[in-house]
Short mmCIF file of C-alpha atoms and ligand atoms in Angstrom, two decimals:
data_model
loop_
_atom_site.label_atom_id
_atom_site.label_comp_id
_atom_site.label_asym_id
_atom_site.label_seq_id
_atom_site.Cartn_x
_atom_site.Cartn_y
_atom_site.Cartn_z
CA MET A 273 -78.94 -28.75 -227.62
CA THR A 274 -79.25 -28.45 -231.38
CA ASP A 275 -77.75 -31.72 -232.62
CA THR A 276 -79.98 -34.54 -233.76
CA LEU A 277 -78.91 -38.07 -234.52
CA THR A 278 -79.55 -38.77 -238.18
CA ARG A 279 -77.37 -40.49 -240.75
CA ASP A 280 -77.09 -37.20 -242.64
CA ALA A 281 -76.11 -35.21 -239.55
CA ILE A 282 -73.45 -37.83 -238.72
CA ALA A 283 -72.05 -37.74 -242.28
CA GLN A 284 -71.93 -33.92 -242.34
CA LYS A 285 -70.21 -33.76 -238.97
CA ILE A 286 -67.61 -36.39 -239.94
CA LYS A 287 -66.66 -34.33 -243.02
CA ARG A 288 -65.74 -31.41 -240.77
CA LEU A 289 -64.20 -33.45 -237.96
CA GLU A 290 -60.80 -32.28 -236.71
CA TYR A 291 -58.87 -34.49 -234.33
CA ARG A 292 -57.15 -33.00 -231.31
CA ASN A 293 -54.17 -35.33 -231.18
CA LEU A 294 -51.55 -33.45 -229.15
CA ALA A 295 -51.10 -33.37 -225.40
CA PHE A 296 -53.00 -30.62 -223.56
CA ILE A 297 -50.66 -29.09 -220.99
CA ASP A 298 -50.96 -25.74 -219.23
CA GLY A 299 -53.80 -24.64 -221.49
CA GLN A 300 -52.05 -25.47 -224.78
CA PHE A 301 -51.91 -28.33 -227.26
CA VAL A 302 -48.28 -29.47 -227.48
CA PRO A 303 -46.48 -32.43 -229.05
CA ALA A 304 -44.72 -34.97 -226.86
CA ARG A 305 -41.20 -33.76 -226.00
CA SER A 306 -39.76 -36.83 -227.72
CA GLY A 307 -41.78 -36.08 -230.86
CA LYS A 308 -43.13 -39.64 -230.66
CA THR A 309 -46.67 -40.53 -231.69
CA PHE A 310 -48.83 -43.64 -231.75
CA PRO A 311 -51.64 -44.52 -234.15
CA THR A 312 -55.24 -44.64 -232.97
CA LEU A 313 -57.53 -46.95 -234.96
CA ASN A 314 -61.17 -47.35 -235.86
CA PRO A 315 -61.94 -50.87 -234.56
CA ALA A 316 -64.89 -51.18 -236.93
CA THR A 317 -62.61 -50.99 -239.98
CA GLY A 318 -59.08 -51.48 -238.70
CA GLU A 319 -58.10 -48.14 -240.29
CA VAL A 320 -55.84 -45.57 -238.64
CA LEU A 321 -57.78 -42.43 -237.64
CA THR A 322 -54.80 -40.29 -236.66
CA GLU A 323 -51.47 -40.28 -234.86
CA VAL A 324 -51.57 -39.13 -231.23
CA ALA A 325 -48.74 -37.60 -229.17
CA ALA A 326 -47.07 -40.37 -227.15
CA CYS A 327 -46.30 -38.69 -223.85
CA GLY A 328 -43.50 -40.00 -221.66
CA SER A 329 -42.29 -39.16 -218.18
CA GLU A 330 -40.93 -35.77 -219.31
CA ASP A 331 -44.39 -34.70 -220.54
CA VAL A 332 -46.07 -36.06 -217.44
CA ASP A 333 -43.64 -34.06 -215.34
CA LEU A 334 -44.46 -30.87 -217.27
CA ALA A 335 -48.17 -31.51 -216.81
CA VAL A 336 -47.78 -32.19 -213.08
CA GLN A 337 -45.66 -29.04 -212.69
CA ALA A 338 -48.32 -26.99 -214.51
CA ALA A 339 -51.02 -28.48 -212.29
CA ARG A 340 -49.00 -27.78 -209.14
CA ARG A 341 -48.31 -24.18 -210.19
CA ALA A 342 -52.00 -23.65 -210.88
CA PHE A 343 -52.91 -25.21 -207.55
CA ASN A 344 -50.40 -23.16 -205.56
CA ALA A 345 -51.44 -19.97 -207.33
CA GLY A 346 -55.02 -20.58 -206.22
CA VAL A 347 -56.42 -19.78 -209.67
CA TRP A 348 -58.95 -22.57 -209.19
CA SER A 349 -58.95 -23.69 -205.55
CA GLY A 350 -58.94 -20.04 -204.49
CA LEU A 351 -62.09 -19.14 -206.41
CA ALA A 352 -65.32 -18.66 -204.55
CA PRO A 353 -67.27 -21.93 -204.85
CA ALA A 354 -70.01 -20.12 -206.79
CA GLU A 355 -67.42 -19.03 -209.38
CA ARG A 356 -66.16 -22.61 -209.81
CA LYS A 357 -69.76 -23.66 -210.15
CA ALA A 358 -70.43 -21.16 -212.93
CA ILE A 359 -67.37 -22.24 -214.93
CA MET A 360 -68.14 -25.94 -214.55
CA LYS A 361 -71.75 -25.36 -215.63
CA ARG A 362 -70.46 -23.62 -218.78
CA PHE A 363 -68.17 -26.62 -219.29
CA ALA A 364 -71.19 -28.96 -219.09
CA ASP A 365 -73.13 -26.74 -221.51
CA LEU A 366 -70.26 -26.87 -224.02
CA ILE A 367 -70.17 -30.68 -223.79
CA ASP A 368 -73.91 -30.69 -224.55
CA GLU A 369 -73.41 -28.28 -227.45
CA HIS A 370 -70.76 -30.59 -228.93
CA ARG A 371 -72.76 -33.72 -228.22
CA LEU A 372 -72.77 -35.12 -231.76
CA GLU A 373 -69.09 -34.39 -232.39
CA LEU A 374 -68.08 -36.05 -229.11
CA ALA A 375 -70.41 -39.00 -229.74
CA ILE A 376 -68.81 -39.53 -233.15
CA LEU A 377 -65.29 -39.40 -231.68
CA GLU A 378 -66.32 -41.99 -229.06
CA SER A 379 -67.93 -44.22 -231.64
CA LEU A 380 -65.11 -43.97 -234.19
CA GLU A 381 -62.34 -44.67 -231.72
CA ALA A 382 -63.99 -47.22 -229.42
CA GLY A 383 -66.36 -49.02 -231.83
CA LYS A 384 -69.31 -48.09 -229.61
CA PRO A 385 -72.80 -47.74 -231.13
CA ILE A 386 -73.37 -44.07 -231.93
CA GLY A 387 -76.90 -44.16 -230.48
CA GLU A 388 -75.49 -45.11 -227.06
CA CYS A 389 -72.73 -42.49 -227.27
CA PHE A 390 -75.22 -39.79 -228.27
CA ASN A 391 -78.05 -40.73 -225.91
CA VAL A 392 -76.15 -42.04 -222.90
CA ASP A 393 -72.39 -41.44 -222.73
CA ILE A 394 -72.12 -37.77 -223.70
CA PRO A 395 -75.27 -36.60 -221.83
CA ASP A 396 -74.04 -38.53 -218.76
CA THR A 397 -70.65 -36.80 -219.02
CA ALA A 398 -72.25 -33.34 -219.15
CA ASN A 399 -74.69 -34.23 -216.38
CA THR A 400 -71.91 -35.43 -214.09
CA ILE A 401 -69.98 -32.18 -214.52
CA ARG A 402 -73.15 -30.11 -214.05
CA TRP A 403 -74.38 -32.04 -211.01
CA ASN A 404 -71.02 -31.74 -209.30
CA ALA A 405 -70.87 -28.05 -210.20
CA GLU A 406 -74.18 -27.54 -208.41
CA THR A 407 -72.74 -28.98 -205.20
CA ALA A 408 -70.00 -26.32 -205.08
CA ASP A 409 -71.98 -23.82 -203.01
CA LYS A 410 -74.40 -26.19 -201.30
CA LEU A 411 -72.25 -28.41 -199.11
CA TYR A 412 -71.23 -27.20 -195.67
CA ASP A 413 -68.27 -28.08 -193.48
CA ALA A 414 -68.65 -28.88 -189.77
CA VAL A 415 -68.06 -27.41 -186.35
CA ALA A 416 -67.11 -30.07 -183.80
CA PRO A 417 -69.08 -30.45 -180.51
CA THR A 418 -66.16 -29.39 -178.30
CA ALA A 419 -66.05 -27.86 -174.80
CA PRO A 420 -67.16 -24.18 -174.62
CA ASP A 421 -63.59 -22.80 -174.47
CA VAL A 422 -62.74 -24.26 -177.89
CA VAL A 423 -64.02 -23.79 -181.42
CA ALA A 424 -62.98 -26.63 -183.72
CA THR A 425 -63.85 -26.59 -187.41
CA VAL A 426 -63.59 -29.63 -189.63
CA ARG A 427 -63.17 -28.56 -193.23
CA ARG A 428 -62.64 -30.39 -196.49
CA GLU A 429 -59.68 -29.09 -198.46
CA PRO A 430 -58.55 -30.11 -201.94
CA LEU A 431 -55.68 -32.57 -202.14
CA GLY A 432 -53.73 -30.69 -204.82
CA VAL A 433 -52.78 -32.60 -207.96
CA VAL A 434 -54.92 -35.54 -209.05
CA GLY A 435 -53.71 -38.06 -211.64
CA ALA A 436 -56.62 -39.73 -213.44
CA VAL A 437 -55.72 -42.87 -215.39
CA LEU A 438 -58.62 -44.18 -217.45
CA PRO A 439 -59.93 -47.12 -219.49
CA TRP A 440 -61.20 -47.28 -223.08
CA ASN A 441 -64.74 -48.59 -222.65
CA PHE A 442 -66.46 -45.34 -221.61
CA PRO A 443 -63.82 -42.71 -222.41
CA ALA A 444 -65.94 -39.57 -221.97
CA MET A 445 -68.05 -40.84 -219.08
CA MET A 446 -65.01 -41.91 -217.08
CA VAL A 447 -63.42 -38.48 -217.60
CA GLY A 448 -66.65 -36.93 -216.33
CA TRP A 449 -66.78 -39.22 -213.30
CA LYS A 450 -63.25 -38.12 -212.29
CA LEU A 451 -63.30 -34.46 -213.34
CA GLY A 452 -66.65 -33.67 -211.73
CA PRO A 453 -65.65 -34.33 -208.11
CA ALA A 454 -61.93 -33.50 -208.60
CA LEU A 455 -62.58 -30.05 -210.03
CA VAL A 456 -65.50 -29.02 -207.85
CA THR A 457 -63.45 -29.70 -204.73
CA GLY A 458 -60.67 -27.43 -206.06
CA ASN A 459 -58.05 -29.87 -207.34
CA CYS A 460 -55.93 -29.64 -210.49
CA VAL A 461 -55.89 -32.71 -212.70
CA VAL A 462 -53.60 -34.61 -215.07
CA VAL A 463 -55.59 -37.13 -217.14
CA LYS A 464 -54.12 -40.09 -218.98
CA PRO A 465 -56.78 -41.55 -221.24
CA ALA A 466 -56.44 -45.13 -222.48
CA GLN A 467 -54.07 -45.17 -225.46
CA LEU A 468 -56.89 -46.62 -227.58
CA THR A 469 -59.28 -43.70 -226.87
CA SER A 470 -57.65 -40.29 -226.43
CA LEU A 471 -59.64 -38.16 -228.88
CA SER A 472 -62.84 -37.36 -226.99
CA THR A 473 -60.87 -36.66 -223.79
CA LEU A 474 -58.59 -34.16 -225.56
CA ARG A 475 -61.59 -32.37 -227.04
CA ILE A 476 -63.34 -32.31 -223.66
CA ALA A 477 -60.26 -30.73 -222.07
CA GLU A 478 -60.27 -28.05 -224.76
CA LEU A 479 -63.95 -27.36 -224.06
CA GLY A 480 -63.17 -27.08 -220.34
CA HIS A 481 -60.52 -24.48 -221.09
CA LYS A 482 -62.92 -22.60 -223.35
CA ALA A 483 -65.47 -22.61 -220.53
CA GLY A 484 -62.99 -20.76 -218.32
CA ILE A 485 -61.05 -23.47 -216.46
CA PRO A 486 -57.67 -21.75 -216.05
CA ALA A 487 -54.50 -23.03 -217.73
CA GLY A 488 -52.81 -25.82 -215.79
CA VAL A 489 -55.95 -26.90 -213.94
CA LEU A 490 -56.93 -29.57 -216.47
CA ASN A 491 -54.17 -31.34 -218.43
CA VAL A 492 -54.27 -34.41 -220.68
CA VAL A 493 -51.23 -36.58 -221.44
CA PRO A 494 -52.11 -39.25 -223.98
CA GLY A 495 -49.71 -42.16 -224.02
CA LEU A 496 -49.08 -45.74 -223.08
CA GLY A 497 -49.79 -47.18 -219.68
CA SER A 498 -46.27 -48.49 -219.31
CA THR A 499 -44.80 -44.99 -219.86
CA ALA A 500 -47.25 -42.13 -219.21
CA GLY A 501 -49.44 -44.19 -216.85
CA GLN A 502 -46.51 -45.40 -214.80
CA ALA A 503 -44.96 -41.91 -214.75
CA ILE A 504 -48.14 -40.52 -213.18
CA GLY A 505 -48.30 -43.39 -210.70
CA MET A 506 -44.68 -42.85 -209.65
CA HIS A 507 -44.69 -39.06 -209.68
CA PRO A 508 -43.72 -37.67 -206.26
CA ASP A 509 -45.87 -34.56 -206.68
CA VAL A 510 -49.16 -36.29 -207.51
CA ASP A 511 -51.42 -36.44 -204.45
CA LEU A 512 -54.10 -38.87 -205.61
CA ILE A 513 -54.46 -41.47 -208.33
CA ALA A 514 -58.06 -41.81 -209.48
CA PHE A 515 -57.95 -44.97 -211.55
CA THR A 516 -60.53 -46.94 -213.48
CA GLY A 517 -59.39 -50.09 -215.21
CA SER A 518 -58.44 -53.68 -214.59
CA THR A 519 -57.73 -55.15 -211.19
CA ALA A 520 -54.23 -56.16 -212.35
CA VAL A 521 -53.22 -52.60 -213.25
CA GLY A 522 -55.01 -51.21 -210.19
CA ARG A 523 -52.65 -53.27 -208.05
CA ARG A 524 -49.70 -51.61 -209.80
CA PHE A 525 -50.88 -48.20 -208.61
CA LEU A 526 -50.81 -49.37 -205.01
CA GLU A 527 -47.22 -50.49 -205.60
CA TYR A 528 -46.32 -47.14 -207.21
CA SER A 529 -47.78 -45.33 -204.25
CA ALA A 530 -45.96 -47.50 -201.73
CA ALA A 531 -42.68 -47.03 -203.61
CA THR A 532 -42.97 -43.24 -203.80
CA ASN A 533 -44.92 -40.62 -201.84
CA LEU A 534 -47.83 -42.65 -200.39
CA LYS A 535 -50.17 -40.78 -202.72
CA ARG A 536 -53.83 -41.63 -202.15
CA VAL A 537 -55.14 -44.30 -204.51
CA ALA A 538 -58.79 -44.74 -205.49
CA LEU A 539 -59.45 -47.73 -207.72
CA GLU A 540 -62.57 -48.66 -209.73
CA LEU A 541 -61.85 -52.11 -211.10
CA GLY A 542 -63.31 -55.14 -212.80
CA GLY A 543 -66.40 -57.24 -212.15
CA LYS A 544 -67.98 -60.64 -212.78
CA ASN A 545 -71.47 -59.56 -211.99
CA PRO A 546 -74.39 -61.91 -211.27
CA GLN A 547 -77.96 -61.44 -212.44
CA VAL A 548 -80.04 -63.56 -210.09
CA VAL A 549 -83.54 -64.52 -211.27
CA MET A 550 -85.84 -66.05 -208.65
CA PRO A 551 -88.63 -68.48 -209.59
CA ASP A 552 -91.46 -66.12 -208.51
CA VAL A 553 -90.94 -63.57 -211.32
CA SER A 554 -94.11 -63.14 -213.36
CA ASP A 555 -92.95 -61.01 -216.29
CA LEU A 556 -90.34 -63.05 -218.14
CA LYS A 557 -90.39 -60.72 -221.16
CA THR A 558 -89.17 -57.78 -219.08
CA VAL A 559 -86.63 -59.92 -217.27
CA ALA A 560 -85.33 -61.22 -220.61
CA SER A 561 -84.89 -57.78 -222.14
CA ASN A 562 -83.05 -56.51 -219.05
CA VAL A 563 -80.84 -59.58 -218.78
CA LEU A 564 -79.79 -59.14 -222.42
CA ALA A 565 -79.11 -55.45 -221.96
CA SER A 566 -77.10 -56.05 -218.82
CA ALA A 567 -74.99 -58.74 -220.51
CA PHE A 568 -74.53 -57.19 -223.96
CA TRP A 569 -74.81 -53.40 -223.60
CA ASN A 570 -71.58 -51.85 -224.92
CA MET A 571 -70.73 -55.31 -226.34
CA GLY A 572 -70.20 -56.54 -222.77
CA GLU A 573 -67.20 -54.19 -222.49
CA ASN A 574 -68.61 -52.93 -219.26
CA CYS A 575 -67.27 -53.34 -215.73
CA SER A 576 -70.81 -53.85 -214.44
CA ALA A 577 -71.91 -56.20 -217.25
CA GLY A 578 -74.15 -58.93 -215.86
CA SER A 579 -72.05 -61.71 -217.36
CA ARG A 580 -73.43 -64.50 -215.11
CA LEU A 581 -77.12 -65.33 -215.32
CA VAL A 582 -77.93 -67.20 -212.09
CA VAL A 583 -81.43 -68.46 -212.74
CA HIS A 584 -83.79 -70.86 -210.96
CA ARG A 585 -83.90 -74.17 -212.80
CA SER A 586 -87.71 -74.16 -212.97
CA ILE A 587 -87.86 -71.06 -215.21
CA LYS A 588 -84.49 -71.25 -216.94
CA ASP A 589 -85.62 -72.70 -220.25
CA ALA A 590 -88.62 -70.39 -220.59
CA LEU A 591 -86.42 -67.37 -219.87
CA LEU A 592 -83.74 -68.49 -222.32
CA ASP A 593 -86.34 -69.05 -225.06
CA GLU A 594 -87.63 -65.52 -224.59
CA MET A 595 -84.07 -64.14 -224.54
CA LEU A 596 -83.19 -65.85 -227.81
CA VAL A 597 -86.28 -64.39 -229.51
CA GLN A 598 -85.44 -60.87 -228.30
CA LEU A 599 -81.76 -61.24 -229.10
CA GLU A 600 -82.58 -62.07 -232.70
CA ALA A 601 -85.05 -59.17 -232.99
CA ASP A 602 -83.35 -56.38 -231.08
CA TRP A 603 -79.61 -56.90 -230.90
CA LYS A 604 -78.09 -56.38 -234.33
CA THR A 605 -74.34 -56.01 -234.71
CA GLY A 606 -72.74 -53.80 -237.35
CA ASP A 607 -71.37 -50.37 -238.25
CA PRO A 608 -71.10 -48.45 -234.96
CA LEU A 609 -72.07 -45.25 -236.83
CA ASP A 610 -75.47 -46.71 -237.75
CA PRO A 611 -77.92 -45.14 -235.26
CA GLU A 612 -80.29 -48.11 -235.61
CA LEU A 613 -77.83 -50.71 -234.26
CA ARG A 614 -77.22 -51.64 -230.66
CA LEU A 615 -73.93 -53.56 -231.01
CA GLY A 616 -70.67 -52.31 -232.51
CA ALA A 617 -67.08 -53.55 -232.65
CA LEU A 618 -64.82 -54.74 -229.86
CA ILE A 619 -62.05 -52.30 -229.06
CA GLN A 620 -59.10 -53.95 -230.86
CA LYS A 621 -57.90 -57.16 -232.46
CA ASP A 622 -55.95 -58.34 -229.39
CA HIS A 623 -59.02 -57.91 -227.22
CA MET A 624 -61.26 -59.68 -229.75
CA ASP A 625 -58.78 -62.58 -229.84
CA LYS A 626 -58.85 -62.71 -226.03
CA VAL A 627 -62.66 -62.87 -226.02
CA LEU A 628 -62.67 -65.54 -228.76
CA GLY A 629 -60.11 -67.47 -226.70
CA PHE A 630 -62.55 -67.68 -223.78
CA ILE A 631 -65.28 -68.84 -226.17
CA ASP A 632 -63.07 -71.47 -227.82
CA ARG A 633 -61.93 -72.91 -224.50
CA ALA A 634 -65.55 -73.07 -223.28
CA LYS A 635 -66.52 -74.94 -226.46
CA ALA A 636 -63.53 -77.26 -226.10
CA ALA A 637 -64.59 -77.99 -222.50
CA GLY A 638 -67.92 -79.21 -223.87
CA LEU A 639 -70.11 -76.38 -222.54
CA THR A 640 -73.48 -75.92 -224.24
CA LEU A 641 -73.34 -73.05 -226.75
CA LEU A 642 -76.84 -71.64 -227.22
CA THR A 643 -76.05 -68.84 -229.65
CA GLY A 644 -73.16 -66.84 -231.11
CA GLY A 645 -69.69 -68.07 -230.31
CA GLU A 646 -67.82 -66.60 -233.28
CA ARG A 647 -66.29 -63.62 -234.99
CA ILE A 648 -68.67 -62.01 -237.48
CA LEU A 649 -68.51 -59.36 -240.22
CA GLU A 650 -64.84 -60.14 -240.81
CA GLU A 651 -65.09 -58.71 -244.36
CA THR A 652 -65.39 -55.19 -242.85
CA GLY A 653 -61.91 -55.44 -241.35
CA GLY A 654 -63.54 -54.73 -237.96
CA TYR A 655 -63.45 -56.68 -234.72
CA PHE A 656 -67.01 -57.95 -234.27
CA VAL A 657 -68.06 -60.88 -232.07
CA ALA A 658 -71.62 -62.25 -232.05
CA PRO A 659 -73.45 -62.05 -228.71
CA THR A 660 -72.83 -65.43 -227.14
CA ILE A 661 -74.71 -67.47 -224.53
CA PHE A 662 -73.52 -70.67 -222.89
CA ASP A 663 -76.05 -72.73 -220.92
CA GLU A 664 -75.58 -75.02 -217.89
CA VAL A 665 -72.22 -73.52 -217.02
CA PRO A 666 -70.61 -75.02 -213.91
CA ARG A 667 -69.73 -72.33 -211.37
CA ASP A 668 -66.04 -73.20 -211.50
CA ALA A 669 -65.82 -72.94 -215.31
CA GLU A 670 -63.44 -70.29 -216.64
CA ILE A 671 -66.27 -68.28 -218.25
CA ALA A 672 -68.14 -68.28 -214.94
CA ARG A 673 -65.15 -66.87 -213.05
CA GLU A 674 -63.06 -64.60 -215.28
CA GLU A 675 -64.00 -61.12 -216.42
CA ILE A 676 -64.21 -61.59 -220.20
CA PHE A 677 -65.15 -58.00 -221.05
CA GLY A 678 -66.98 -59.08 -224.17
CA PRO A 679 -70.45 -60.25 -225.26
CA VAL A 680 -70.42 -63.60 -223.46
CA LEU A 681 -73.08 -64.68 -220.97
CA ALA A 682 -72.71 -67.75 -218.75
CA VAL A 683 -76.02 -69.27 -217.58
CA ILE A 684 -75.75 -71.00 -214.19
CA PRO A 685 -78.90 -72.74 -212.86
CA PHE A 686 -79.70 -73.07 -209.14
CA ASP A 687 -82.30 -74.87 -207.03
CA THR A 688 -82.42 -73.02 -203.69
CA GLU A 689 -82.10 -69.42 -202.49
CA GLU A 690 -79.00 -70.31 -200.44
CA GLU A 691 -77.40 -71.76 -203.54
CA ALA A 692 -78.24 -68.63 -205.56
CA ILE A 693 -76.58 -66.39 -202.96
CA ALA A 694 -73.56 -68.67 -202.75
CA ILE A 695 -73.12 -68.61 -206.54
CA ALA A 696 -73.64 -64.84 -206.73
CA ASN A 697 -70.94 -64.27 -204.11
CA ASP A 698 -68.54 -66.92 -205.43
CA THR A 699 -66.19 -64.42 -207.08
CA CYS A 700 -63.22 -62.29 -206.13
CA TYR A 701 -65.18 -59.30 -207.47
CA GLY A 702 -68.12 -57.38 -206.00
CA LEU A 703 -69.02 -54.49 -208.26
CA ALA A 704 -72.66 -54.87 -209.26
CA ALA A 705 -75.52 -57.37 -209.21
CA SER A 706 -79.11 -57.61 -210.41
CA LEU A 707 -81.86 -59.41 -208.54
CA TRP A 708 -85.24 -60.34 -209.98
CA SER A 709 -88.10 -61.28 -207.68
CA ASP A 710 -91.75 -60.24 -207.21
CA ASP A 711 -91.58 -60.97 -203.49
CA ILE A 712 -90.63 -58.05 -201.25
CA SER A 713 -89.22 -60.24 -198.47
CA THR A 714 -87.04 -62.16 -200.90
CA VAL A 715 -85.84 -58.83 -202.31
CA HIS A 716 -84.81 -57.50 -198.90
CA ARG A 717 -83.21 -60.75 -197.74
CA MET A 718 -81.25 -61.37 -200.89
CA SER A 719 -80.18 -57.83 -201.75
CA LYS A 720 -78.64 -57.68 -198.28
CA ALA A 721 -76.88 -61.01 -198.72
CA ILE A 722 -75.32 -60.21 -202.10
CA ARG A 723 -71.84 -58.73 -201.68
CA ALA A 724 -71.69 -55.97 -204.29
CA GLY A 725 -71.37 -52.20 -204.34
CA THR A 726 -74.65 -51.84 -206.24
CA VAL A 727 -77.55 -54.31 -206.19
CA SER A 728 -80.25 -53.41 -208.71
CA VAL A 729 -83.64 -54.94 -208.03
CA ASN A 730 -85.98 -55.73 -210.92
CA CYS A 731 -83.80 -53.75 -213.30
CA PHE A 732 -80.16 -53.48 -214.27
CA SER A 733 -78.45 -50.26 -213.42
CA GLU A 734 -75.42 -48.51 -212.06
CA GLY A 735 -77.73 -46.05 -210.35
CA ASP A 736 -77.52 -42.41 -211.34
CA ILE A 737 -75.33 -39.47 -210.37
CA THR A 738 -76.99 -39.26 -206.94
CA THR A 739 -75.75 -42.71 -205.88
CA PRO A 740 -72.18 -43.87 -205.22
CA PHE A 741 -70.71 -46.45 -207.57
CA GLY A 742 -67.83 -48.78 -206.80
CA GLY A 743 -66.95 -52.23 -205.70
CA TYR A 744 -66.59 -54.62 -202.81
CA LYS A 745 -63.63 -57.01 -202.70
CA GLN A 746 -61.27 -56.78 -205.70
CA SER A 747 -63.63 -54.52 -207.66
CA GLY A 748 -62.58 -51.42 -205.84
CA PHE A 749 -60.37 -49.67 -203.33
CA GLY A 750 -60.17 -46.32 -201.63
CA GLY A 751 -63.40 -44.58 -202.58
CA ARG A 752 -66.46 -44.44 -204.76
CA ASP A 753 -67.27 -42.64 -208.02
CA LYS A 754 -70.38 -40.46 -208.36
CA SER A 755 -72.61 -38.69 -205.79
CA VAL A 756 -71.27 -36.53 -202.96
CA TYR A 757 -69.49 -39.61 -201.57
CA ALA A 758 -67.01 -39.19 -204.44
CA HIS A 759 -65.89 -35.88 -202.92
CA GLU A 760 -64.43 -37.72 -199.95
CA HIS A 761 -61.34 -39.12 -201.60
CA TYR A 762 -60.62 -35.90 -203.50
CA THR A 763 -60.30 -33.97 -200.24
CA GLU A 764 -58.36 -34.01 -196.97
CA LEU A 765 -60.05 -33.30 -193.65
CA LYS A 766 -58.55 -30.25 -191.91
CA THR A 767 -59.21 -29.80 -188.21
CA THR A 768 -58.66 -26.27 -186.89
CA TRP A 769 -58.67 -26.28 -183.08
CA ILE A 770 -59.07 -22.76 -181.69
CA LYS A 771 -58.57 -22.31 -177.95
CA LEU A 772 -60.56 -19.33 -176.80
CA ALA A 773 -59.07 -16.90 -174.33
P1 TAP B 19 -56.42 -51.44 -218.03
O1 TAP B 19 -55.67 -52.28 -218.97
O2 TAP B 19 -56.26 -51.69 -216.58
O3 TAP B 19 -55.99 -49.93 -218.37
C1 TAP B 19 -56.52 -48.84 -217.67
C2 TAP B 19 -55.55 -47.69 -217.77
O4 TAP B 19 -54.33 -48.03 -217.10
C3 TAP B 19 -55.18 -47.33 -219.20
O5 TAP B 19 -55.05 -45.95 -219.32
C4 TAP B 19 -53.84 -48.04 -219.36
O6 TAP B 19 -53.02 -47.52 -220.37
C5 TAP B 19 -53.24 -47.81 -218.00
N1 TAP B 19 -52.16 -48.75 -217.70
C6 TAP B 19 -51.95 -49.99 -218.24
N2 TAP B 19 -50.82 -50.54 -217.72
C7 TAP B 19 -50.31 -49.63 -216.84
C8 TAP B 19 -49.18 -49.62 -216.00
N3 TAP B 19 -48.32 -50.65 -215.94
N4 TAP B 19 -48.96 -48.54 -215.23
C9 TAP B 19 -49.81 -47.48 -215.28
N5 TAP B 19 -50.88 -47.43 -216.06
C10 TAP B 19 -51.16 -48.50 -216.83
O7 TAP B 19 -57.98 -51.46 -218.28
P2 TAP B 19 -58.72 -51.34 -219.68
O8 TAP B 19 -58.40 -52.56 -220.45
O9 TAP B 19 -58.48 -50.01 -220.29
O10 TAP B 19 -60.25 -51.36 -219.20
C11 TAP B 19 -60.89 -52.52 -218.88
C12 TAP B 19 -60.94 -52.75 -217.38
O11 TAP B 19 -61.47 -51.58 -216.73
C13 TAP B 19 -61.88 -53.86 -217.00
O12 TAP B 19 -61.31 -54.68 -216.02
C14 TAP B 19 -63.10 -53.15 -216.45
O13 TAP B 19 -63.87 -53.89 -215.57
C15 TAP B 19 -62.48 -51.96 -215.82
N6 TAP B 19 -63.48 -50.88 -215.68
C16 TAP B 19 -63.96 -50.61 -214.45
C17 TAP B 19 -64.91 -49.61 -214.29
C18 TAP B 19 -65.43 -49.34 -212.91
S1 TAP B 19 -66.23 -47.95 -212.68
N7 TAP B 19 -65.23 -50.15 -211.93
C19 TAP B 19 -65.36 -48.88 -215.38
C20 TAP B 19 -64.83 -49.16 -216.63
C21 TAP B 19 -63.87 -50.18 -216.76
P3 TAP B 19 -53.06 -48.21 -221.85
O14 TAP B 19 -54.27 -47.70 -222.46
O15 TAP B 19 -51.83 -47.77 -222.53
O16 TAP B 19 -53.07 -49.69 -221.64
#
């Protein structure tokens, strides 16, 4: 890895930046059949970066056909696992080698702080591909415990063609989370990135091809959800939809499946995640810094953002005081390309207006605004919102219930452990939760009682690549991302029952 993150290195790289803005189908960059394009913007300035091919159902069909041809030909699924492993490891190496370029694309298009893109998002993407690659020749299938006159094998086989439809908040990471398990298990993939963030995904696909992934195995169709996204969802020759995005759109994919070929559907959806702080915690400084990071990392545009602080009344004010001091010192908002800053722009004007709408209604309802609560840096033309904290939020308030997907934290006090658990679970979501306590019994009791796919104790985290990630209730459906558990929904179980003579 040769890239370093300095202002000079960023400026030099931007001068030489070339956007991949066509669809990537069957190993080639091609325009949309219709010739249509859509603009992609820098949300920190409001300026157009480039025009991207707007794929429609015709392009999706071409991509699915290419993927099916590649699958049937066995150019990928037919390789020895060790060969797939070698190609995927080269793919991961190329992502590492292009770390700064990919981080800049992520930052420019999504408004994300470059430091996070460079130090977290792109390394995580490479690591996910590499870790999955390593599993290729290490996982075994099974032989069933049948009677002696039978041999029955239970094997995992690839599904065929996977459609991956993705969100804009972690464009590269989400591609990695889908491609890693989909490719290592032998599938061919058609990716539709969010229309707001196609550029890093297109470059990643090109790097995959350069690494040796055969034509047709990895295709990218940029476009709108209502056209390209729907076309993938409705396509009769797609075997699985691997979707990350909102619960509302996730539901649509279940409808598409039901209306067409009963394709498998795996959904990673929204969250309204609690951070529960018990009164026995001794280190409020550490709790404060983690609570802030959980709420505001990636400007709160994070499915697992801890957007509800459920804190014992006896320590609430002390914790909030510490949080306000740290917020002022450590959480500066500004140019996403400044490596010193931790907060960038929200993804687009419509989304910023939505976030400000939640804030305005909370103010109008008389909730106590502790800090933030407004658009800032408007003179830049970018979509910046100050990190915002509301205190004493009733659990039925809109900002305590809805996923805002912005830098807004609702503080909800409690008096008893039972009340804390009830508040934590009082949501239609169940993606992630944090629990803070110095008492081991409290930790065991409460982490069991909280209904969420991941409960992080005395930290905030989505785990790492070794642990499954996904949601209870309306946060997820049909499988988990990450770890070997992710392989399950990318494969079918094949029983071969052999009667011996
Ligand atoms: P969505 O609006 O749901 O969009 C996700 C993807 O679906 C985009 O590619 C979108 O295309 C496409 N889409 C939109 N409408 C569609 C339709 N009618 N048919 C088919 N496809 C359609 O989500 P978002 O705003 O990009 O991302 C934010 C959401 O993602 C939040 O709820 C967040 O919690 C969730 N999220 C969850 C996770 C995990 S791991 N659980 C991780 C990240 C984000 P367009 O770009 O054209 O709209």
